[in-house]
Structures are given as C-alpha cells and as structure tokens.
PDB file of C-alpha atoms in Angstrom:
ATOM      1  CA  UNK A 271       0.000   0.000   0.000  1.00 63.00           C
ATOM      2  CA  UNK A 272       2.828   2.342   0.916  1.00 70.00           C
ATOM      3  CA  UNK A 273       4.545   1.675  -2.432  1.00 71.00           C
ATOM      4  CA  UNK A 274       1.351   2.455  -4.362  1.00 79.00           C
ATOM      5  CA  UNK A 275       0.887   5.730  -2.452  1.00 78.00           C
ATOM      6  CA  UNK A 276       4.512   6.726  -3.156  1.00 80.00           C
ATOM      7  CA  UNK A 277       4.134   5.887  -6.857  1.00 80.00           C
ATOM      8  CA  UNK A 278       0.944   7.978  -7.016  1.00 82.00           C
ATOM      9  CA  UNK A 279       2.738  11.018  -5.517  1.00 80.00           C
ATOM     10  CA  UNK A 280       5.636  10.650  -7.962  1.00 83.00           C
ATOM     11  CA  UNK A 281       3.178  10.490 -10.838  1.00 80.00           C
ATOM     12  CA  UNK A 282       1.310  13.606  -9.638  1.00 80.00           C
ATOM     13  CA  UNK A 283       4.574  15.564  -9.288  1.00 78.00           C
ATOM     14  CA  UNK A 284       5.747  14.499 -12.765  1.00 71.00           C
ATOM     15  CA  UNK A 285       2.437  15.468 -14.370  1.00 69.00           C
ATOM     16  CA  UNK A 286       2.451  18.882 -12.687  1.00 68.00           C
ATOM     17  CA  UNK A 287       5.984  19.501 -13.991  1.00 65.00           C
ATOM     18  CA  UNK A 288       4.876  18.614 -17.524  1.00 61.00           C
ATOM     19  CA  UNK A 289       2.063  21.153 -17.310  1.00 54.00           C
ATOM     20  CA  UNK A 290       4.472  23.862 -16.074  1.00 52.00           C
ATOM     21  CA  UNK A 291       7.125  23.086 -18.688  1.00 52.00           C
ATOM     22  CA  UNK A 292       4.638  22.926 -21.578  1.00 51.00           C
ATOM     23  CA  UNK A 293       3.783  26.619 -21.156  1.00 53.00           C
ATOM     24  CA  UNK A 294       7.202  27.367 -22.646  1.00 56.00           C
ATOM     25  CA  UNK A 295       6.024  26.124 -26.039  1.00 58.00           C
ATOM     26  CA  UNK A 296       2.697  27.961 -26.044  1.00 59.00           C
ATOM     27  CA  UNK A 297       4.037  31.164 -27.664  1.00 70.00           C
ATOM     28  CA  UNK A 298       3.391  31.448 -31.400  1.00 77.00           C
ATOM     29  CA  UNK A 299       6.084  32.550 -33.755  1.00 79.00           C
ATOM     30  CA  UNK A 300       5.422  34.076 -37.162  1.00 86.00           C
ATOM     31  CA  UNK A 301       6.067  31.814 -40.136  1.00 88.00           C
ATOM     32  CA  UNK A 302       8.712  33.097 -42.543  1.00 90.00           C
ATOM     33  CA  UNK A 303       8.906  30.743 -45.541  1.00 91.00           C
ATOM     34  CA  UNK A 304      12.090  30.532 -47.558  1.00 91.00           C
ATOM     35  CA  UNK A 305      11.870  32.068 -51.000  1.00 93.00           C
ATOM     36  CA  UNK A 306      11.390  29.333 -53.623  1.00 90.00           C
ATOM     37  CA  UNK A 307      14.435  28.340 -55.636  1.00 86.00           C
ATOM     38  CA  UNK A 308      13.568  27.878 -59.308  1.00 86.00           C
ATOM     39  CA  UNK A 309      15.787  25.993 -61.751  1.00 83.00           C
ATOM     40  CA  UNK A 310      14.827  25.766 -65.412  1.00 86.00           C
ATOM     41  CA  UNK A 311      16.142  22.650 -67.149  1.00 85.00           C
ATOM     42  CA  UNK A 312      16.022  22.135 -70.908  1.00 86.00           C
ATOM     43  CA  UNK A 313      17.061  18.769 -72.307  1.00 87.00           C
ATOM     44  CA  UNK A 314      15.951  16.259 -74.915  1.00 87.00           C
ATOM     45  CA  UNK A 315      15.488  12.507 -74.569  1.00 85.00           C
ATOM     46  CA  UNK A 316      16.473  10.713 -77.814  1.00 82.00           C
ATOM     47  CA  UNK A 317      14.538   7.456 -78.075  1.00 76.00           C
ATOM     48  CA  UNK A 318      15.083   4.943 -80.865  1.00 72.00           C
ATOM     49  CA  UNK A 319      12.543   2.109 -80.782  1.00 66.00           C
ATOM     50  CA  UNK A 320      14.263  -1.266 -80.842  1.00 63.00           C
ATOM     51  CA  UNK A 321      17.643   0.245 -79.922  1.00 67.00           C
ATOM     52  CA  UNK A 322      17.162   2.287 -76.744  1.00 72.00           C
ATOM     53  CA  UNK A 323      13.589   1.149 -75.951  1.00 76.00           C
ATOM     54  CA  UNK A 324      13.395  -2.640 -75.976  1.00 77.00           C
ATOM     55  CA  UNK A 325      10.371  -4.865 -75.320  1.00 78.00           C
ATOM     56  CA  UNK A 326      11.145  -7.134 -72.363  1.00 77.00           C
ATOM     57  CA  UNK A 327       7.945  -9.140 -72.227  1.00 77.00           C
ATOM     58  CA  UNK A 328       4.391  -9.045 -73.457  1.00 74.00           C
ATOM     59  CA  UNK A 329       1.139 -10.840 -72.694  1.00 74.00           C
ATOM     60  CA  UNK A 330       0.181 -13.767 -74.885  1.00 74.00           C
ATOM     61  CA  UNK A 331      -3.175 -12.446 -76.183  1.00 66.00           C
ATOM     62  CA  UNK A 332      -4.302 -13.477 -79.676  1.00 53.00           C
ATOM     63  CA  UNK A 333      -7.384 -11.218 -80.000  1.00 59.00           C
ATOM     64  CA  UNK A 334      -5.542  -7.877 -79.741  1.00 55.00           C
ATOM     65  CA  UNK A 335      -5.606  -5.940 -83.030  1.00 61.00           C
ATOM     66  CA  UNK A 336      -4.023  -2.671 -81.822  1.00 58.00           C
ATOM     67  CA  UNK A 337      -0.674  -1.422 -83.097  1.00 58.00           C
ATOM     68  CA  UNK A 338       0.668  -1.387 -79.526  1.00 57.00           C
ATOM     69  CA  UNK A 339       0.316  -4.791 -77.864  1.00 64.00           C
ATOM     70  CA  UNK A 340      -1.606  -4.902 -74.590  1.00 70.00           C
ATOM     71  CA  UNK A 341       0.436  -5.643 -71.433  1.00 77.00           C
ATOM     72  CA  UNK A 342       3.881  -4.943 -72.846  1.00 81.00           C
ATOM     73  CA  UNK A 343       6.835  -4.124 -70.573  1.00 85.00           C
ATOM     74  CA  UNK A 344       9.510  -1.948 -72.199  1.00 84.00           C
ATOM     75  CA  UNK A 345      12.973  -1.098 -70.828  1.00 87.00           C
ATOM     76  CA  UNK A 346      14.300   2.370 -71.669  1.00 87.00           C
ATOM     77  CA  UNK A 347      17.943   3.472 -71.877  1.00 88.00           C
ATOM     78  CA  UNK A 348      18.096   6.679 -73.920  1.00 88.00           C
ATOM     79  CA  UNK A 349      20.715   9.399 -74.340  1.00 89.00           C
ATOM     80  CA  UNK A 350      19.939  12.787 -72.784  1.00 90.00           C
ATOM     81  CA  UNK A 351      21.093  15.706 -74.974  1.00 90.00           C
ATOM     82  CA  UNK A 352      21.056  19.507 -74.968  1.00 90.00           C
ATOM     83  CA  UNK A 353      19.114  19.779 -78.231  1.00 90.00           C
ATOM     84  CA  UNK A 354      16.818  17.870 -80.587  1.00 89.00           C
ATOM     85  CA  UNK A 355      19.635  17.176 -83.064  1.00 90.00           C
ATOM     86  CA  UNK A 356      21.201  13.684 -82.846  1.00 85.00           C
ATOM     87  CA  UNK A 357      24.704  15.196 -82.681  1.00 89.00           C
ATOM     88  CA  UNK A 358      23.943  17.722 -79.886  1.00 90.00           C
ATOM     89  CA  UNK A 359      25.975  17.543 -76.675  1.00 90.00           C
ATOM     90  CA  UNK A 360      25.403  14.431 -74.559  1.00 90.00           C
ATOM     91  CA  UNK A 361      24.680  15.453 -70.933  1.00 91.00           C
ATOM     92  CA  UNK A 362      23.394  12.216 -69.430  1.00 92.00           C
ATOM     93  CA  UNK A 363      21.112   9.273 -69.906  1.00 91.00           C
ATOM     94  CA  UNK A 364      17.543   8.232 -69.230  1.00 90.00           C
ATOM     95  CA  UNK A 365      16.761   4.826 -67.781  1.00 91.00           C
ATOM     96  CA  UNK A 366      13.459   3.341 -66.772  1.00 91.00           C
ATOM     97  CA  UNK A 367      10.541   1.180 -67.698  1.00 89.00           C
ATOM     98  CA  UNK A 368       7.158   1.576 -69.300  1.00 85.00           C
ATOM     99  CA  UNK A 369       4.153  -0.723 -69.006  1.00 84.00           C
ATOM    100  CA  UNK A 370       1.677  -0.440 -71.875  1.00 79.00           C
ATOM    101  CA  UNK A 371      -1.499  -1.527 -70.138  1.00 73.00           C
ATOM    102  CA  UNK A 372      -4.430  -0.163 -72.132  1.00 65.00           C
ATOM    103  CA  UNK A 373      -5.954  -0.910 -75.502  1.00 60.00           C
ATOM    104  CA  UNK A 374      -5.518   2.789 -76.393  1.00 62.00           C
ATOM    105  CA  UNK A 375      -1.725   2.667 -75.863  1.00 60.00           C
ATOM    106  CA  UNK A 376      -1.873   4.267 -72.381  1.00 71.00           C
ATOM    107  CA  UNK A 377       1.167   3.535 -70.281  1.00 78.00           C
ATOM    108  CA  UNK A 378       2.561   3.703 -66.780  1.00 83.00           C
ATOM    109  CA  UNK A 379       6.172   4.893 -66.707  1.00 85.00           C
ATOM    110  CA  UNK A 380       8.936   5.188 -64.149  1.00 89.00           C
ATOM    111  CA  UNK A 381      11.971   7.024 -65.549  1.00 89.00           C
ATOM    112  CA  UNK A 382      15.240   8.312 -64.037  1.00 92.00           C
ATOM    113  CA  UNK A 383      16.962  11.269 -65.779  1.00 91.00           C
ATOM    114  CA  UNK A 384      20.656  11.150 -64.818  1.00 93.00           C
ATOM    115  CA  UNK A 385      23.023  14.042 -65.566  1.00 92.00           C
ATOM    116  CA  UNK A 386      26.703  13.171 -66.179  1.00 92.00           C
ATOM    117  CA  UNK A 387      28.250  16.546 -67.089  1.00 89.00           C
ATOM    118  CA  UNK A 388      28.176  20.220 -66.162  1.00 85.00           C
ATOM    119  CA  UNK A 389      26.713  21.865 -63.087  1.00 87.00           C
ATOM    120  CA  UNK A 390      24.334  18.952 -62.396  1.00 89.00           C
ATOM    121  CA  UNK A 391      26.932  16.167 -62.736  1.00 90.00           C
ATOM    122  CA  UNK A 392      25.869  13.246 -60.536  1.00 90.00           C
ATOM    123  CA  UNK A 393      22.326  14.545 -60.069  1.00 91.00           C
ATOM    124  CA  UNK A 394      19.131  12.885 -61.209  1.00 91.00           C
ATOM    125  CA  UNK A 395      15.373  13.346 -61.409  1.00 90.00           C
ATOM    126  CA  UNK A 396      12.991  10.438 -60.914  1.00 91.00           C
ATOM    127  CA  UNK A 397       9.596  10.818 -62.564  1.00 90.00           C
ATOM    128  CA  UNK A 398       6.396   8.790 -62.647  1.00 88.00           C
ATOM    129  CA  UNK A 399       3.504   8.982 -65.101  1.00 84.00           C
ATOM    130  CA  UNK A 400       0.244   7.157 -65.697  1.00 80.00           C
ATOM    131  CA  UNK A 401      -0.417   8.089 -69.317  1.00 70.00           C
ATOM    132  CA  UNK A 402      -1.159  11.770 -68.684  1.00 66.00           C
ATOM    133  CA  UNK A 403       0.651  14.482 -70.615  1.00 70.00           C
ATOM    134  CA  UNK A 404       2.784  15.594 -67.654  1.00 75.00           C
ATOM    135  CA  UNK A 405       5.337  13.748 -65.566  1.00 78.00           C
ATOM    136  CA  UNK A 406       5.360  13.982 -61.777  1.00 81.00           C
ATOM    137  CA  UNK A 407       8.798  14.371 -60.171  1.00 84.00           C
ATOM    138  CA  UNK A 408       8.789  11.850 -57.315  1.00 86.00           C
ATOM    139  CA  UNK A 409      12.438  11.988 -56.259  1.00 87.00           C
ATOM    140  CA  UNK A 410      16.026  12.509 -57.232  1.00 86.00           C
ATOM    141  CA  UNK A 411      19.484  13.051 -55.845  1.00 88.00           C
ATOM    142  CA  UNK A 412      22.218  15.658 -55.937  1.00 86.00           C
ATOM    143  CA  UNK A 413      21.338  19.181 -56.951  1.00 79.00           C
TER     144      UNK A 413
END
C-alpha cells in the first residue's frame, strides 16, 4: 500500500511539472517561408525504338488488333542531350521502364533522368507517369 501511495505522488509531481514546462512552447512565432528556388532545365530525350527502348515481355493475347500490344513491358535506356539534333551535346542518360497496359496505348512509366556533365553532374530526377501528358517528379538526388 505504501509503495502504491509513493508511486501515485511521484506520478502527480511528474504530471504537474509537464504542465508547467509545456507553457514554454505555447508562444506562437510568425512563419517566414524561404523564397522558392527555381531551376529551369532544358534537355531532350532521344529514343530509338528497338535500340534504346526494348520490349522485355508481353502478354500472350491473340485477340488484340491494336498497333501497340496490350500488357507490354519496355525497358528504356536513352541518351539525354542539350538539343533535338542527334549530334547535340550528350549530358546524361535516361533509364526506366514503361508498361503499356491499355488498348488505347496508355502507359505507366517510371523514368530516371541522370546528368553526367556540367553543373548537375551526378544529379538525377525520378519521374512517374500514368499516361497523362505531364510527368510527376517523385524523387532525385544531388542538386
């Protein structure tokens, strides 16, 4: 009984100290957000079907008459260049995969843009898309 009474007093003292100490954190401070840092990147992915985009596997469906086979998994390893010309400066590579999952050639893609030269050497952007026009940046490394 004596031990229970002692434990109760210790608990009451500890709880009262928590209440006193928590008043320290009750003051609000104004929020000052950092100004956004904007970087504009311009690069071109040069894809050559059968050379840099290779079909890994595809479903065995005989009734599909579309030009793009349903359930096709494609591996991508494309050069990343500064311009649309095939001889423009090589600045990195693009690696990823694309799953063609719809009868209207819609695809789900995961692609990693890796930069090997210049200011962004060693950096990358990881993007994900589900057939929409835009790509969502979901990660990366470096700058």
